[in-house]
Amino acid sequence: MTAPINEQELVQFIISKTKADPKQIELVLKHEKAYIAKAEQSSKGDVDIDSDDLIDHILSRPDVKLSELAVDTILEAEMEYLMKNGMAGYMD
């Protein structure tokens, strides 16, 4: 990542794209962050995340009461924000 993420701006962006509850968005992002922190980094410092595994992990948390589609939509909006700001991208 090139710059720190403005969490409030990220959440507002996701709300504008998904109309999801801010508390649920923050919960999804919290569980995603924990999952990524445990993932292995490549020699370049990149982390390869399987989106299906990530969604399954988030849905398995007892405090998450969202559908698979809702979680996926939140994560897609987050990725759009990160790509738009040059902070992430898809691996080939």
C-alpha positions as MATLAB code, in Angstrom:
seq = 'MTAPINEQELVQFIISKTKADPKQIELVLKHEKAYIAKAEQSSKGDVDIDSDDLIDHILSRPDVKLSELAVDTILEAEMEYLMKNGMAGYMD';
ca = [
       0.000    0.000    0.000;
       1.295    3.381   -0.907;
      -0.596    5.563    1.555;
      -2.643    4.995    4.685;
      -6.309    4.368    4.068;
      -8.770    7.009    5.235;
     -11.222    4.629    6.943;
     -14.067    7.157    7.100;
     -13.704    8.026    3.437;
     -13.608    4.310    2.574;
     -16.768    3.576    4.577;
     -18.558    6.562    2.994;
     -17.541    5.357   -0.472;
     -18.860    1.856    0.279;
     -22.124    3.294    1.653;
     -22.576    5.327   -1.537;
     -22.082    2.197   -3.668;
     -23.975   -0.364   -1.568;
     -26.378    1.496    0.759;
     -25.207   -0.941    3.473;
     -25.305   -0.163    7.189;
     -22.053    1.547    8.253;
     -21.735   -0.733   11.297;
     -21.962   -3.820    9.086;
     -19.421   -2.369    6.658;
     -16.994   -1.708    9.516;
     -17.540   -5.253   10.788;
     -16.811   -6.779    7.375;
     -13.683   -4.623    7.013;
     -12.500   -5.581   10.505;
     -12.776   -9.307    9.763;
     -11.194   -8.823    6.337;
      -8.234   -7.006    7.909;
      -7.696   -9.857   10.394;
      -7.843  -12.419    7.570;
      -5.338  -10.515    5.433;
      -3.008  -10.050    8.399;
      -2.735  -13.858    8.648;
      -2.206  -14.360    4.889;
       1.257  -15.071    3.509;
       3.043  -12.312    1.632;
       5.012  -12.902   -1.535;
       8.625  -11.820   -1.839;
       7.341   -8.510   -3.262;
       5.121   -7.959   -0.232;
       1.932   -8.738   -2.163;
      -0.829  -10.812   -0.609;
      -2.828  -13.165   -2.827;
      -6.337  -13.489   -1.393;
      -8.974  -15.881   -2.717;
     -12.190  -13.874   -2.553;
     -14.351  -16.974   -1.949;
     -12.198  -17.994    1.032;
     -12.324  -14.443    2.381;
     -16.108  -14.277    2.080;
     -16.469  -17.692    3.757;
     -14.210  -16.505    6.586;
     -16.248  -13.327    7.115;
     -19.563  -15.190    6.983;
     -18.281  -17.698    9.566;
     -17.858  -14.937   12.162;
     -20.744  -15.111   14.659;
     -21.284  -11.333   14.699;
     -21.796  -11.068   10.916;
     -25.477  -11.204   10.007;
     -25.188  -10.404    6.297;
     -25.820  -12.515    3.229;
     -23.000  -13.755    1.030;
     -24.095  -11.289   -1.657;
     -24.019   -8.354    0.803;
     -20.488   -9.239    1.978;
     -19.305   -9.670   -1.614;
     -20.828   -6.322   -2.610;
     -19.078   -4.547    0.281;
     -15.734   -6.134   -0.622;
     -16.155   -5.253   -4.306;
     -16.896   -1.624   -3.407;
     -13.836   -1.580   -1.156;
     -11.666   -2.943   -3.983;
     -13.060   -0.308   -6.345;
     -12.079    2.391   -3.836;
      -8.577    0.940   -3.348;
      -7.964    0.594   -7.082;
      -9.290    4.094   -7.756;
      -6.787    5.434   -5.226;
      -3.896    3.310   -6.500;
      -3.672    1.241   -3.318;
      -4.524   -2.222   -4.686;
      -5.059   -4.188   -7.837;
      -5.819   -7.633   -9.115;
      -2.955  -10.052   -9.667;
      -2.580  -11.555  -13.142;
];
